[in-house]
PDB file of C-alpha atoms in Angstrom:
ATOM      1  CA  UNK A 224     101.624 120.115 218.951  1.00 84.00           C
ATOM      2  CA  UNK A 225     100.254 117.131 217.681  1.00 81.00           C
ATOM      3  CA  UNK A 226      99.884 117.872 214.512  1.00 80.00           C
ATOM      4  CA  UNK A 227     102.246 120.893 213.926  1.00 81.00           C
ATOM      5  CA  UNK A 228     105.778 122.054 214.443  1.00 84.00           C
ATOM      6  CA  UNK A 229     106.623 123.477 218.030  1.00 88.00           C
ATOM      7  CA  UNK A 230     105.983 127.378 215.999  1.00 88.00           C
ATOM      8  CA  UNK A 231     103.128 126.766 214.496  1.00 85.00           C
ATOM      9  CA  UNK A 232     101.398 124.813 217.486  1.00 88.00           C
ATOM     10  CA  UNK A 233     102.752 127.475 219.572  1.00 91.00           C
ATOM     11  CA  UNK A 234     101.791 130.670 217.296  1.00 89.00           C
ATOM     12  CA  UNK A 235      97.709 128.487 217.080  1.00 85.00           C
ATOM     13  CA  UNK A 236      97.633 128.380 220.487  1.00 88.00           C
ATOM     14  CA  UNK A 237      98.379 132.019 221.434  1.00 90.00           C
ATOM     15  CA  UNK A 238      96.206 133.334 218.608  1.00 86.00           C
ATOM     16  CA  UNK A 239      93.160 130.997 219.875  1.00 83.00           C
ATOM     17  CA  UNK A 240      93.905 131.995 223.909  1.00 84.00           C
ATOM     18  CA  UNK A 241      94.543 135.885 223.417  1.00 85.00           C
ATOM     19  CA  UNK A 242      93.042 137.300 220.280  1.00 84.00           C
ATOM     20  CA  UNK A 243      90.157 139.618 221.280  1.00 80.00           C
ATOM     21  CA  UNK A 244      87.651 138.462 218.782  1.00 76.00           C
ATOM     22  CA  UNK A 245      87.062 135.989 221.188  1.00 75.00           C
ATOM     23  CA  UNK A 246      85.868 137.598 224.113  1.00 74.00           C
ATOM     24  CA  UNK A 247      82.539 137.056 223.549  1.00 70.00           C
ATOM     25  CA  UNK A 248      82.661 133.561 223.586  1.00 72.00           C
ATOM     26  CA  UNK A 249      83.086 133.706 227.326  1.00 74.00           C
ATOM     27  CA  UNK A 250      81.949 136.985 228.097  1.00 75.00           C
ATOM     28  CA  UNK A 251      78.231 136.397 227.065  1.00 75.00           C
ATOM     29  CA  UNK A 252      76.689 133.441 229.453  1.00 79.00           C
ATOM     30  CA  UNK A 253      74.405 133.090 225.893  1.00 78.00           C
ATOM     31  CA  UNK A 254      77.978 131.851 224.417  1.00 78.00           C
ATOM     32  CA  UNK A 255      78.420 129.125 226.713  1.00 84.00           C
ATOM     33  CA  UNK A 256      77.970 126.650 223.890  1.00 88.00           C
ATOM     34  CA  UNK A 257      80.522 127.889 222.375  1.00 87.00           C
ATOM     35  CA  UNK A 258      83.816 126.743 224.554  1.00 87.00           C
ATOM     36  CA  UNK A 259      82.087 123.763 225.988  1.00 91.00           C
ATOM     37  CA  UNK A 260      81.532 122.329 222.287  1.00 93.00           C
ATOM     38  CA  UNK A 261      84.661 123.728 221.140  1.00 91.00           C
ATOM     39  CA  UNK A 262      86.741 121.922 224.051  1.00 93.00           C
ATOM     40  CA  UNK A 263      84.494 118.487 223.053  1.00 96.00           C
ATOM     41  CA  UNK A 264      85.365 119.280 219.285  1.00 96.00           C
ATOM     42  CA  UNK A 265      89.055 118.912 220.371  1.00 93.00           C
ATOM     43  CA  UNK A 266      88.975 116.341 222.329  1.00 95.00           C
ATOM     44  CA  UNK A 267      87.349 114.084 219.702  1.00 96.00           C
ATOM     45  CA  UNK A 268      89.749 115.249 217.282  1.00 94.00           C
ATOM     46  CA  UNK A 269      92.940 114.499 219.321  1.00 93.00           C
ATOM     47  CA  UNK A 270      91.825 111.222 220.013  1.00 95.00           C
ATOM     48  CA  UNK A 271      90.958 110.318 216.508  1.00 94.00           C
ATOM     49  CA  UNK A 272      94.301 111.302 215.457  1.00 91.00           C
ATOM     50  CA  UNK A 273      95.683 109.554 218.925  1.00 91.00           C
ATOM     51  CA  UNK A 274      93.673 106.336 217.090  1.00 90.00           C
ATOM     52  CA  UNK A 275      94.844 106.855 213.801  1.00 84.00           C
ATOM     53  CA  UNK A 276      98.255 106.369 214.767  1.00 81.00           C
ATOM     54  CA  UNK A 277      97.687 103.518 217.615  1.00 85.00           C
ATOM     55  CA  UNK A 278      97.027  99.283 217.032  1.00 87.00           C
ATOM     56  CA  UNK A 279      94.492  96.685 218.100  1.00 88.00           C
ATOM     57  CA  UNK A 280      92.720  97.334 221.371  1.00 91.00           C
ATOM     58  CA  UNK A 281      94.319 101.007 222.005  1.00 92.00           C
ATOM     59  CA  UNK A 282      93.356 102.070 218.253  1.00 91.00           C
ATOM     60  CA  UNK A 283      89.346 100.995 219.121  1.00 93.00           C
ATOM     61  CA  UNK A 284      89.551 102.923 222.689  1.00 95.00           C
ATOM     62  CA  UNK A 285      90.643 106.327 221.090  1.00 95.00           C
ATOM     63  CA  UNK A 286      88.342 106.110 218.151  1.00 94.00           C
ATOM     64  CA  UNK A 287      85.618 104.574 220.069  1.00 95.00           C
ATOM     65  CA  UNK A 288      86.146 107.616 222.480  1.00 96.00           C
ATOM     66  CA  UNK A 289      86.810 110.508 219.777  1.00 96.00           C
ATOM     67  CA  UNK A 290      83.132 109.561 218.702  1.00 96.00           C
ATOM     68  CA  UNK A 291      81.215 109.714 222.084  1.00 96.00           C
ATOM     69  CA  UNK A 292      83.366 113.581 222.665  1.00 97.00           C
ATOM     70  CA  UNK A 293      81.526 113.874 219.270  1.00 97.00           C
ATOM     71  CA  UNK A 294      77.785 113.154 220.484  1.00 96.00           C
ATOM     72  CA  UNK A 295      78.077 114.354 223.910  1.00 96.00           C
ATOM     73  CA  UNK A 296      78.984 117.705 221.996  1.00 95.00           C
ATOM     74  CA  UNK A 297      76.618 117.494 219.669  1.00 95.00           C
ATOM     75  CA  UNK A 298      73.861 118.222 222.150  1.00 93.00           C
ATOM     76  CA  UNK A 299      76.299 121.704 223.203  1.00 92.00           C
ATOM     77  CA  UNK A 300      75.633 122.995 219.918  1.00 90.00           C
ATOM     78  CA  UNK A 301      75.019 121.751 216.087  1.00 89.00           C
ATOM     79  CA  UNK A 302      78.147 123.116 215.176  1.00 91.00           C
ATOM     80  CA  UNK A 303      79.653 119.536 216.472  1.00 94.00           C
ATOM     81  CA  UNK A 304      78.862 118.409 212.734  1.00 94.00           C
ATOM     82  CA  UNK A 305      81.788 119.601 211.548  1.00 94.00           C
ATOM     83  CA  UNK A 306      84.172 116.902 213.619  1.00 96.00           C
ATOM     84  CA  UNK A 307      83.163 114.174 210.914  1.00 95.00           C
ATOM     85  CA  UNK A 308      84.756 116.470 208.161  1.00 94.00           C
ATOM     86  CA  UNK A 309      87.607 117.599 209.402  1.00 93.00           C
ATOM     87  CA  UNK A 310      87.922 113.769 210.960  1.00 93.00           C
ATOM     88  CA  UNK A 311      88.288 113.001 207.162  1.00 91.00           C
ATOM     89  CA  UNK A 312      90.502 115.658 206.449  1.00 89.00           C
ATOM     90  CA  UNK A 313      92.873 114.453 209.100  1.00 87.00           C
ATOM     91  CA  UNK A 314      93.227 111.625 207.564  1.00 86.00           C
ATOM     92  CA  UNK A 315      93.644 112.503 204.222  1.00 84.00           C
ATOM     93  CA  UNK A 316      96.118 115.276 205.770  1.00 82.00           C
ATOM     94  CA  UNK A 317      98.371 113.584 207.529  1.00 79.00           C
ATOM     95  CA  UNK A 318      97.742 109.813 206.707  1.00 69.00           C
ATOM     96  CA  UNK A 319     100.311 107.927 204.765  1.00 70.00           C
ATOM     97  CA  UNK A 320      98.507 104.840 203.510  1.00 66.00           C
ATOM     98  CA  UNK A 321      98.444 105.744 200.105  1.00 72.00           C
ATOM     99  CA  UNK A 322      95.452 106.998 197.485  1.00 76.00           C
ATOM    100  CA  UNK A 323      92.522 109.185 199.161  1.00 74.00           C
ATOM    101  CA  UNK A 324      90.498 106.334 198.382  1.00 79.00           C
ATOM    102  CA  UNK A 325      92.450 103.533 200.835  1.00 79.00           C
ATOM    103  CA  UNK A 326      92.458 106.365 203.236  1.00 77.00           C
ATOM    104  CA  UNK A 327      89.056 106.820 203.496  1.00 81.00           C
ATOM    105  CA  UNK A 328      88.393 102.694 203.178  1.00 82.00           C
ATOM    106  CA  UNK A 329      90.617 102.045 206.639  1.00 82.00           C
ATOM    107  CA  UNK A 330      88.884 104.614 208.518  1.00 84.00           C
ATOM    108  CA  UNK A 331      85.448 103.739 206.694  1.00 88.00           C
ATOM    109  CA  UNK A 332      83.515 102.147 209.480  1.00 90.00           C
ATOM    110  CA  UNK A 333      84.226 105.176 212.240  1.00 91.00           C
ATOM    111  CA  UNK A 334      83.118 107.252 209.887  1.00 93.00           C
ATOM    112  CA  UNK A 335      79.356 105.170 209.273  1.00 94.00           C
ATOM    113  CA  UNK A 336      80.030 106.013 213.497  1.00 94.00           C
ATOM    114  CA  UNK A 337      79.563 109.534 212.912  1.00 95.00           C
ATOM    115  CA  UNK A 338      76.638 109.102 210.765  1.00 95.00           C
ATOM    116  CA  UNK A 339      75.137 106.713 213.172  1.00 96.00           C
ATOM    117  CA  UNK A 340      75.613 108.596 216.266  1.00 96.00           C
ATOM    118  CA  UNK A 341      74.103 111.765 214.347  1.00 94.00           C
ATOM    119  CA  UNK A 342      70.961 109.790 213.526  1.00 94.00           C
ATOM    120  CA  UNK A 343      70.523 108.825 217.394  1.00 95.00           C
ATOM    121  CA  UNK A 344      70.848 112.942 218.332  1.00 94.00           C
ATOM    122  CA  UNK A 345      68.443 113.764 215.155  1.00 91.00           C
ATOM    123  CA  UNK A 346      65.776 110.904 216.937  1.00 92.00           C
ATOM    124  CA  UNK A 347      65.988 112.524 220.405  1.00 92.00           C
ATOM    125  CA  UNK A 348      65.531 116.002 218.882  1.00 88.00           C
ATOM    126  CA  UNK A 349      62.797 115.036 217.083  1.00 88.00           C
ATOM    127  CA  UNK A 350      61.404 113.325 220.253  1.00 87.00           C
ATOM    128  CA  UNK A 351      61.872 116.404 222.173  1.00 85.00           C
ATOM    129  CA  UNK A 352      59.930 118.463 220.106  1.00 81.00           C
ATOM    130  CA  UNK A 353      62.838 120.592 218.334  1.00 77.00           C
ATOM    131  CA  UNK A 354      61.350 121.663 214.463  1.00 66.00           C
ATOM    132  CA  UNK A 355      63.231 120.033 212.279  1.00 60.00           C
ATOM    133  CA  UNK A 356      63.913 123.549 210.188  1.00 56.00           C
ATOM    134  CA  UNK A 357      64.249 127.170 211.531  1.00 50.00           C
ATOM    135  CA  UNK A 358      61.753 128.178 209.552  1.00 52.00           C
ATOM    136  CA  UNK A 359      61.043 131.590 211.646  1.00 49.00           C
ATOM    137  CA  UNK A 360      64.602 132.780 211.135  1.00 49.00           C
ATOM    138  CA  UNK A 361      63.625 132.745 207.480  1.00 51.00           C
ATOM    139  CA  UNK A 362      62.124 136.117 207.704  1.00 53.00           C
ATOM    140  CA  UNK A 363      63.752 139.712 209.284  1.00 51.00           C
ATOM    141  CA  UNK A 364      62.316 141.531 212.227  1.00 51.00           C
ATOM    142  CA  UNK A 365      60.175 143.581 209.544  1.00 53.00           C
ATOM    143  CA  UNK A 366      58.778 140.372 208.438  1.00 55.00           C
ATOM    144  CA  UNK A 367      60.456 140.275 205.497  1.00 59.00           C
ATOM    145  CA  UNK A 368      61.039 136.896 203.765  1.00 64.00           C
ATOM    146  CA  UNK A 369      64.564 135.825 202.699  1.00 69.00           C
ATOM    147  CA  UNK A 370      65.316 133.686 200.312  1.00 78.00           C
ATOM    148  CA  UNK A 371      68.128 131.573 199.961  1.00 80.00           C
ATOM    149  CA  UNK A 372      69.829 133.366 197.473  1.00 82.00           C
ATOM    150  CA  UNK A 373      69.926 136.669 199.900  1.00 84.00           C
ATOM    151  CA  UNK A 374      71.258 134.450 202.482  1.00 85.00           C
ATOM    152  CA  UNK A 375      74.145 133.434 200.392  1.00 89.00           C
ATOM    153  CA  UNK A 376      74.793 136.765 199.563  1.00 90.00           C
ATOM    154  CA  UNK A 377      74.583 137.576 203.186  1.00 89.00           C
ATOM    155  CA  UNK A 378      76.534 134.718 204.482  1.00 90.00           C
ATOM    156  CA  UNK A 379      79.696 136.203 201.843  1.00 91.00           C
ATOM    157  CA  UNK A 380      79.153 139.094 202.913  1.00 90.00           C
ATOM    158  CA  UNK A 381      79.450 138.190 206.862  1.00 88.00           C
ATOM    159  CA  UNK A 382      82.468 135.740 206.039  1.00 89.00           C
ATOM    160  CA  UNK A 383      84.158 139.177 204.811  1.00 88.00           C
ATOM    161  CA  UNK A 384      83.322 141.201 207.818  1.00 85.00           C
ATOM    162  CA  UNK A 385      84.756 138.616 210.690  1.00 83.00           C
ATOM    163  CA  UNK A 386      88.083 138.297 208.722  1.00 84.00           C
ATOM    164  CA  UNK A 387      88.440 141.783 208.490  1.00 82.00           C
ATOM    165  CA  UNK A 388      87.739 141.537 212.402  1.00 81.00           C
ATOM    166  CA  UNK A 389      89.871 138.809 212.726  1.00 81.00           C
ATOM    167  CA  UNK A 390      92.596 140.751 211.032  1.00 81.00           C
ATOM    168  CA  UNK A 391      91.399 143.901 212.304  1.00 80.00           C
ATOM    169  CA  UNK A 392      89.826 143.873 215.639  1.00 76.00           C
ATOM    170  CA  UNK A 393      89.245 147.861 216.149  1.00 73.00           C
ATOM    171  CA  UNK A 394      85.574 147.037 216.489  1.00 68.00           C
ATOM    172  CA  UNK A 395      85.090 144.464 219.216  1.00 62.00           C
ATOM    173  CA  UNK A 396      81.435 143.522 219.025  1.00 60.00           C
ATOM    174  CA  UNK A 397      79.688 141.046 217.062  1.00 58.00           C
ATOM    175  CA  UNK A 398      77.932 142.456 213.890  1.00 59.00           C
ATOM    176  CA  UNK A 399      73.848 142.747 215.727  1.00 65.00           C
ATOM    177  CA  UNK A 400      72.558 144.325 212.326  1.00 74.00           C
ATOM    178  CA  UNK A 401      73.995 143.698 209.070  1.00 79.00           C
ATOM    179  CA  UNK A 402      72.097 145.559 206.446  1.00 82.00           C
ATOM    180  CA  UNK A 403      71.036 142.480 204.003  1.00 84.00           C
ATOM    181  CA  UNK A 404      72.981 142.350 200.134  1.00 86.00           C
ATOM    182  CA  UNK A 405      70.446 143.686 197.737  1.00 82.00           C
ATOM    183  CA  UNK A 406      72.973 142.757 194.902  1.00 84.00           C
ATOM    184  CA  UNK A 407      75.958 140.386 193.984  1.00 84.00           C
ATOM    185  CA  UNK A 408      77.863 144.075 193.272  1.00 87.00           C
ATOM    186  CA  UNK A 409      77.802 145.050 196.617  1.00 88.00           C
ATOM    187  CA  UNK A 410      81.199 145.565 197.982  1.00 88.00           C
ATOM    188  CA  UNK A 411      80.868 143.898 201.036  1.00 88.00           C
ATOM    189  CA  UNK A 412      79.900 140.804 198.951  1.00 92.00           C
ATOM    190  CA  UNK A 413      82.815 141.146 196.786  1.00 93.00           C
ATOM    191  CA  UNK A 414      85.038 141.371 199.546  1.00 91.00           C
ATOM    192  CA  UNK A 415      83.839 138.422 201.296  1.00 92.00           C
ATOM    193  CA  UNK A 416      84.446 136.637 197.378  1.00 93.00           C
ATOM    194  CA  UNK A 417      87.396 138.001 197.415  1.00 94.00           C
ATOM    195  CA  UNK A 418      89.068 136.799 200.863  1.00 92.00           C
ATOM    196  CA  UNK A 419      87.451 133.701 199.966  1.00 92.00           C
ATOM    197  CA  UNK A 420      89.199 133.313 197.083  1.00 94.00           C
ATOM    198  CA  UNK A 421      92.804 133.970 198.698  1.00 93.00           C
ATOM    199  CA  UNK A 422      91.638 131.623 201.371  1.00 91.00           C
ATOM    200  CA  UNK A 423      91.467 128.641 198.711  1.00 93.00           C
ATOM    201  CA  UNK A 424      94.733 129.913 197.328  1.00 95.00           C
ATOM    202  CA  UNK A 425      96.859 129.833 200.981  1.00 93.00           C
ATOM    203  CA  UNK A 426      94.970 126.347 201.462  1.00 90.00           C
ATOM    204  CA  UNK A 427      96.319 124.955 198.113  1.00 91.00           C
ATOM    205  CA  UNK A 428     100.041 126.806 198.243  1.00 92.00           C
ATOM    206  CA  UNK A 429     100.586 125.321 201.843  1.00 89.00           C
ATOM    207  CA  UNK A 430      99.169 121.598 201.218  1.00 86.00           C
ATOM    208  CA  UNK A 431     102.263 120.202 199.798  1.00 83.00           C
ATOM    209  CA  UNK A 432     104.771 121.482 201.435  1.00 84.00           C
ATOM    210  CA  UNK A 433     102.971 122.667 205.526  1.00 82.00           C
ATOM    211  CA  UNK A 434      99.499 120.691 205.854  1.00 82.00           C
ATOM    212  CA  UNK A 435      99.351 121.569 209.295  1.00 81.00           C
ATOM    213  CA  UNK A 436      99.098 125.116 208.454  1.00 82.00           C
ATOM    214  CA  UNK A 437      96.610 124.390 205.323  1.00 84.00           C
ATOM    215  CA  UNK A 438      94.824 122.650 208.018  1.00 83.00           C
TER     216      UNK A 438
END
């Protein structure tokens, strides 16, 4: 409601509380990364558009705060990396000061925050003993290795299938065994390429005229 119209906020709200593609996030005790980091992720982001708006001492609490919802979350789950980005596309979103380039320069010093506060939770993982790659998870349960153009291919191919879900939720499980793309061709490849593609075009049609929604 912050950053949309009363339908929009409303419609994002319901489709992020009831849809059933969801279920698992709470369901599974595995998942419980997922809503803990996902209610930090929010958090930091209201606040940083809370600071954005806000002056002197108020404008240094909320953005001084949106980054520490940021580390505490990034230690929930990696997937906290994204905040920085879509910090930035806030800005540029919904930020009136002019060129992308003075947008960027009056925020430019929060965002050297992220990047700091990133190095400190790369140190500690390091410290702890975390590998710095997943190198394992390179190869399949047969032993097979996969190289990074397969995983592309695969990660199309997966953005296709949990649209469709999305979209389509008669199957309400996540996707344990996806049979790896031997070939660009492959239609669930295509489809992901596809969907993709209209993606970027719904992103771009909406930007001028409802950013929340392109958002």
């Amino acid at each position: 409601s912050r950053l949309a119209t009363k339908w929009v906020a409303t419609f994002s709200a319901l489709l992020f509380a009831l849809h059933p593609v969801h279920v698992q996030a709470v369901s599974y005790i595995s998942s419980r990364s997922d809503p803990l980091y996902t209610a930090l992720a929010l958090f930091s982001l209201l606040l940083w558009h809370e600071g954005r708006q806000a002056q002197g001492s108020r404008r240094q609490l909320y953005l001084g705060l949106a980054l520490s919802f940021y580390f505490l979350g990034l230690f929930a789950k990696e997937t906290m990396i994204v905040v920085p980005g879509l910090a930035l596309l806030m800005d540029l979103a919904w930020n009136d000061a002019g060129s992308w380039q003075k947008k960027i320069k009056q925020n430019l010093i929060w965002y050297l925050g992220f990047l700091l506060l990133f190095s400190i939770y790369f140190s500690i993982r390091l410290e702890e003993g975390f590998p710095l790659t997943m190198a394992g998870s390179r190869k399949l349960a047969t032993g097979i290795e996969v190289g990074l153009g397969a995983r592309l291919l695969l990660a199309v191919k997966l953005f296709g299938l949990y649209i469709g879900l999305a979209f389509y939720p008669v199957h309400l499980y996540f996707f344990r065994i996806v049979p790896l793309p031997q070939t660009f061709l492959e239609w669930g490849v295509i489809s992901g390429l596809i969907l993709l593609a209209v993606l970027v075009f719904l992103i771009r049609r909406f930007w001028r005229s409802q950013r929340e929604i392109s958002f």
